[in-house]
PDB file of C-alpha atoms in Angstrom:
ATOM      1  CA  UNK A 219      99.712  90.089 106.950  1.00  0.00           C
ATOM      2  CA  UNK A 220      99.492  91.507 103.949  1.00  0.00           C
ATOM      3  CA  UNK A 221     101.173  95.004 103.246  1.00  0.00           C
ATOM      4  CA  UNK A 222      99.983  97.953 100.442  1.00  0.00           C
ATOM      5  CA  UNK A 223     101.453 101.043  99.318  1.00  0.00           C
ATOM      6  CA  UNK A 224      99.688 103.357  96.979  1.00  0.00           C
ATOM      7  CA  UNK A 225     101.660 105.325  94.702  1.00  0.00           C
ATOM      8  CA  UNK A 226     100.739 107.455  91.481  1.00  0.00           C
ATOM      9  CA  UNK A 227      98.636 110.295  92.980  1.00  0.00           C
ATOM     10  CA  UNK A 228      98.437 113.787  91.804  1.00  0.00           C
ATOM     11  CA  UNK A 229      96.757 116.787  90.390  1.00  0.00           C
ATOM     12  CA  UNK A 230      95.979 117.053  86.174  1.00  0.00           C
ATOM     13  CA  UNK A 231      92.692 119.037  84.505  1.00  0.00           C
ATOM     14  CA  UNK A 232      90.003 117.426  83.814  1.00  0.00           C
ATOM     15  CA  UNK A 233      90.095 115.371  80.941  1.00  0.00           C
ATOM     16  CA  UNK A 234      93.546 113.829  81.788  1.00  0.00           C
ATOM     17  CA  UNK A 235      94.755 110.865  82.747  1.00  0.00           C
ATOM     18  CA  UNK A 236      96.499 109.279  85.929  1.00  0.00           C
ATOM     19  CA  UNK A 237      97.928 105.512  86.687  1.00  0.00           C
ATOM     20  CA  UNK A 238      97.690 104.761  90.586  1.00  0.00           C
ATOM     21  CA  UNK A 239      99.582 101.865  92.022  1.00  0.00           C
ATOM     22  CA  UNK A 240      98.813  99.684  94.829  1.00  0.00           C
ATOM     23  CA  UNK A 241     102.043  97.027  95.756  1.00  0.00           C
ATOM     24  CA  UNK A 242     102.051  94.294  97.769  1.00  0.00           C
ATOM     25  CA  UNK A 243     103.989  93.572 100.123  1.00  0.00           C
ATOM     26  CA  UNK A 244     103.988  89.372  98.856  1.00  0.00           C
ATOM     27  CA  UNK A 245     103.512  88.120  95.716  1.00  0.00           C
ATOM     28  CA  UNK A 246      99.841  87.225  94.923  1.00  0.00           C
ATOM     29  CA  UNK A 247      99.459  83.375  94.762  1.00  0.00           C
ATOM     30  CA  UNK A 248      95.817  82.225  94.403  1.00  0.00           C
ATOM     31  CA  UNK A 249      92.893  83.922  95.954  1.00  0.00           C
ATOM     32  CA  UNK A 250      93.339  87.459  96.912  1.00  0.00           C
ATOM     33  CA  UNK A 251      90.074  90.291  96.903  1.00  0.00           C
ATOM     34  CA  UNK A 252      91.434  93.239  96.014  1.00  0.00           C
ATOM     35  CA  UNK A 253      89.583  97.137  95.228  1.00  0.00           C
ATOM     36  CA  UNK A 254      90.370 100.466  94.843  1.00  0.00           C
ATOM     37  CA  UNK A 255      88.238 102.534  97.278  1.00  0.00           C
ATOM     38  CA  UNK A 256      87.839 106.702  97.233  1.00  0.00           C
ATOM     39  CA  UNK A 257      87.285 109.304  99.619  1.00  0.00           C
ATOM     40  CA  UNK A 258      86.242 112.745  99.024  1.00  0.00           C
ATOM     41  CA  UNK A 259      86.073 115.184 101.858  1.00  0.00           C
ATOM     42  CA  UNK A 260      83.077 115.238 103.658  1.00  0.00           C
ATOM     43  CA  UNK A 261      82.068 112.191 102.085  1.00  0.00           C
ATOM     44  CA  UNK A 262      81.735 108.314 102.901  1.00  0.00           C
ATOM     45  CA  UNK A 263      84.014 106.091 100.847  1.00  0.00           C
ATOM     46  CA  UNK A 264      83.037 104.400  98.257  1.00  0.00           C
ATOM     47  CA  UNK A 265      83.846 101.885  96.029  1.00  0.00           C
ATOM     48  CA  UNK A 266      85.850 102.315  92.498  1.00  0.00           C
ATOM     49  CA  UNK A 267      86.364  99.053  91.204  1.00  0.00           C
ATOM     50  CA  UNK A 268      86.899  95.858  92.795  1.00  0.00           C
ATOM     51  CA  UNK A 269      87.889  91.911  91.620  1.00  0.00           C
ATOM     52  CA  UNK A 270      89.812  89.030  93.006  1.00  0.00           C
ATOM     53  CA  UNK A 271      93.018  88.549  91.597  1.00  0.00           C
ATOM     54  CA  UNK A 272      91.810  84.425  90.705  1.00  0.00           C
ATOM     55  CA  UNK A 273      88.912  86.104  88.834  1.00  0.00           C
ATOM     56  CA  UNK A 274      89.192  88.032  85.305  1.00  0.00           C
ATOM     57  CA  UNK A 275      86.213  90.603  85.380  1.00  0.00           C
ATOM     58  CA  UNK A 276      86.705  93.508  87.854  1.00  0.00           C
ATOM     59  CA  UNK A 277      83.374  95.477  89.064  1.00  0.00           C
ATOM     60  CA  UNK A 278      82.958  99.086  88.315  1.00  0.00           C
ATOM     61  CA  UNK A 279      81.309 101.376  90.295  1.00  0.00           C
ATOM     62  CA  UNK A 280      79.244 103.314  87.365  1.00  0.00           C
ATOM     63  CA  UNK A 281      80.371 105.980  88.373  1.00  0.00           C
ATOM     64  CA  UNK A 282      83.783 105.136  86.025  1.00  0.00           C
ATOM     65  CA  UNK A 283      82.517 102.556  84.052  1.00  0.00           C
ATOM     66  CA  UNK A 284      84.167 103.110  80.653  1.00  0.00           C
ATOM     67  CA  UNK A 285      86.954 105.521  81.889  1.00  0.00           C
ATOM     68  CA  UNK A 286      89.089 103.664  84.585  1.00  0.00           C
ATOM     69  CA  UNK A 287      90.059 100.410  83.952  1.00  0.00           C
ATOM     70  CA  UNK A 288      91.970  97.724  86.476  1.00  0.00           C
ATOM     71  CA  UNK A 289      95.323  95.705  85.496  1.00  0.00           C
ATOM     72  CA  UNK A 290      97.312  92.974  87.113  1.00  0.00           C
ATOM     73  CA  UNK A 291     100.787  93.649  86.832  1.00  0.00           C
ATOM     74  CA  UNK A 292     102.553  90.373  85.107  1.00  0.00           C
ATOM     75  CA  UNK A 293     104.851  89.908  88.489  1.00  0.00           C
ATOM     76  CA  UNK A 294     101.622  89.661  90.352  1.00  0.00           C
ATOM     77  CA  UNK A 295     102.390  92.345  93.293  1.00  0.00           C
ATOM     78  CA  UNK A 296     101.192  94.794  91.767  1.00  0.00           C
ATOM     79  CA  UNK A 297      97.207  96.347  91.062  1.00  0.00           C
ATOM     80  CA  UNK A 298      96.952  99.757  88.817  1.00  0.00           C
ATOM     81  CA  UNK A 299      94.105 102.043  88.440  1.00  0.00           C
ATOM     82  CA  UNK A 300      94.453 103.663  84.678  1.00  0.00           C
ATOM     83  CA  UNK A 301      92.319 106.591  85.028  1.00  0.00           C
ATOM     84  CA  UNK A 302      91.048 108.126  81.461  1.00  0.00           C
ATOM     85  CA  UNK A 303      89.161 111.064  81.279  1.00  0.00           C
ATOM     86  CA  UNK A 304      89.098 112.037  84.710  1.00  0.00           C
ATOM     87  CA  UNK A 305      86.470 114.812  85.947  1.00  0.00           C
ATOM     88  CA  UNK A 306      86.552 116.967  89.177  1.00  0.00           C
ATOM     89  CA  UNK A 307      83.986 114.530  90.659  1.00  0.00           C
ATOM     90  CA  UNK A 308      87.267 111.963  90.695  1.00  0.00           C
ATOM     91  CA  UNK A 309      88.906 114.381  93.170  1.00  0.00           C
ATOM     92  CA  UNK A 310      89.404 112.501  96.569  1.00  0.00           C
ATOM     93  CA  UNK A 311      91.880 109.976  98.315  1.00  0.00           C
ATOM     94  CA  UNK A 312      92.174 106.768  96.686  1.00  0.00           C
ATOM     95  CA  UNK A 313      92.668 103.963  98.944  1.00  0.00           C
ATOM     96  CA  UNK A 314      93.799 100.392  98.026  1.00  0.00           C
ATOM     97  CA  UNK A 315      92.607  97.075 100.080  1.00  0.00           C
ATOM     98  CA  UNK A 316      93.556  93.779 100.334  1.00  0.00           C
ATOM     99  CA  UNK A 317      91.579  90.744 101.968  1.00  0.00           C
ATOM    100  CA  UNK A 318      92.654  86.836 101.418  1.00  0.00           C
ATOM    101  CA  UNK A 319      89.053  85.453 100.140  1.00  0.00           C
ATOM    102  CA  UNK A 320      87.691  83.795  97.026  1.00  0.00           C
ATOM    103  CA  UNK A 321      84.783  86.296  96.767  1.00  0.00           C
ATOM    104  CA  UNK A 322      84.716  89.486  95.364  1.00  0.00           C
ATOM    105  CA  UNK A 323      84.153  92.188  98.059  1.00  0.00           C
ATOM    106  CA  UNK A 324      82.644  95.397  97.714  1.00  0.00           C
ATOM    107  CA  UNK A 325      82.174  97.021 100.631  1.00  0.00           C
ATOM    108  CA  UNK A 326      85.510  98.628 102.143  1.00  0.00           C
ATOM    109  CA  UNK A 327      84.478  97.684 105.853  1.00  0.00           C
ATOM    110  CA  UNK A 328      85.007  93.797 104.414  1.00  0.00           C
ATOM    111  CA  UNK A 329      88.838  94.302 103.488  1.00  0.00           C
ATOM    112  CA  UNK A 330      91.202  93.301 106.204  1.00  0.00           C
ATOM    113  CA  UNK A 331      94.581  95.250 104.488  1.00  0.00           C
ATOM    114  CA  UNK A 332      95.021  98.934 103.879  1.00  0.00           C
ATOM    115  CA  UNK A 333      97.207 100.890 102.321  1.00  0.00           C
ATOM    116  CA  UNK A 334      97.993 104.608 103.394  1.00  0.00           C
ATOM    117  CA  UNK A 335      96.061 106.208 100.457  1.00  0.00           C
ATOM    118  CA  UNK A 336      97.167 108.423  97.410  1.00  0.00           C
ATOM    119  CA  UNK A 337      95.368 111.892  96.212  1.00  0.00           C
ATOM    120  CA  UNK A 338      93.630 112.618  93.132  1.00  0.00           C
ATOM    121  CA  UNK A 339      92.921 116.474  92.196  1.00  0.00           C
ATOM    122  CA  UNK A 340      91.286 117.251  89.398  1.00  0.00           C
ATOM    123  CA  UNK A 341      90.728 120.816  88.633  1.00  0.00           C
ATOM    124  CA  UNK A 342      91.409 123.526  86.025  1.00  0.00           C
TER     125      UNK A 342
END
């Protein structure tokens, strides 16, 4: 069982920055798919970025390719999601998930862990 907390959310105007944090409730030894998932209301959630801690290259949904940007913290517990240049459209509640695989999942229904989600508002 593998726990997650989310941490970092809040509101900034568009063009600013935010650094979420997802935590785990073990360090990470080994294989571990991680992602960073959104909702917005109304809509389905999708996927921001995903990767498995083993592997180097996160996916990017395109969506933030070029602004957000995935690091492993050096203690290896904890995921961030630096957010550059964020746009109204990035407004929604950011979810982190866990599952213990080799692959690289993208599709949130495949994660087995949840955290309890932190919001993102970005408006003027």
């Amino acid at each position: 069982q593998v726990q997650l907390v989310e941490s970092g959310g809040g509101s900034v105007q568009p063009g600013g920055s935010l650094r979420l944090s997802c935590t785990a409730s073990e360090r990470i030894n080994g294989y571990l798919a991680m992602g960073w998932f959104r909702q917005a209301p109304g809509k389905e959630r999708e996927l921001v970025a995903a990767l498995n801690w083993a592997v180097v290259s996160p996916l990017y949904a395109e969506s933030v390719k070029g602004r957000f940007t995935v690091i492993r913290s050096n203690d290896r517990r904890t995921l961030y999601l630096q957010m550059n240049n964020l746009k109204p459209e990035d407004t929604a509640l950011y979810y982190c998930g866990a599952k213990k695989t080799s692959w690289v999942l993208t599709t949130w229904g495949e994660y087995d862990y949840w955290g309890q989600g932190t919001e993102v508002t970005v408006s003027s």
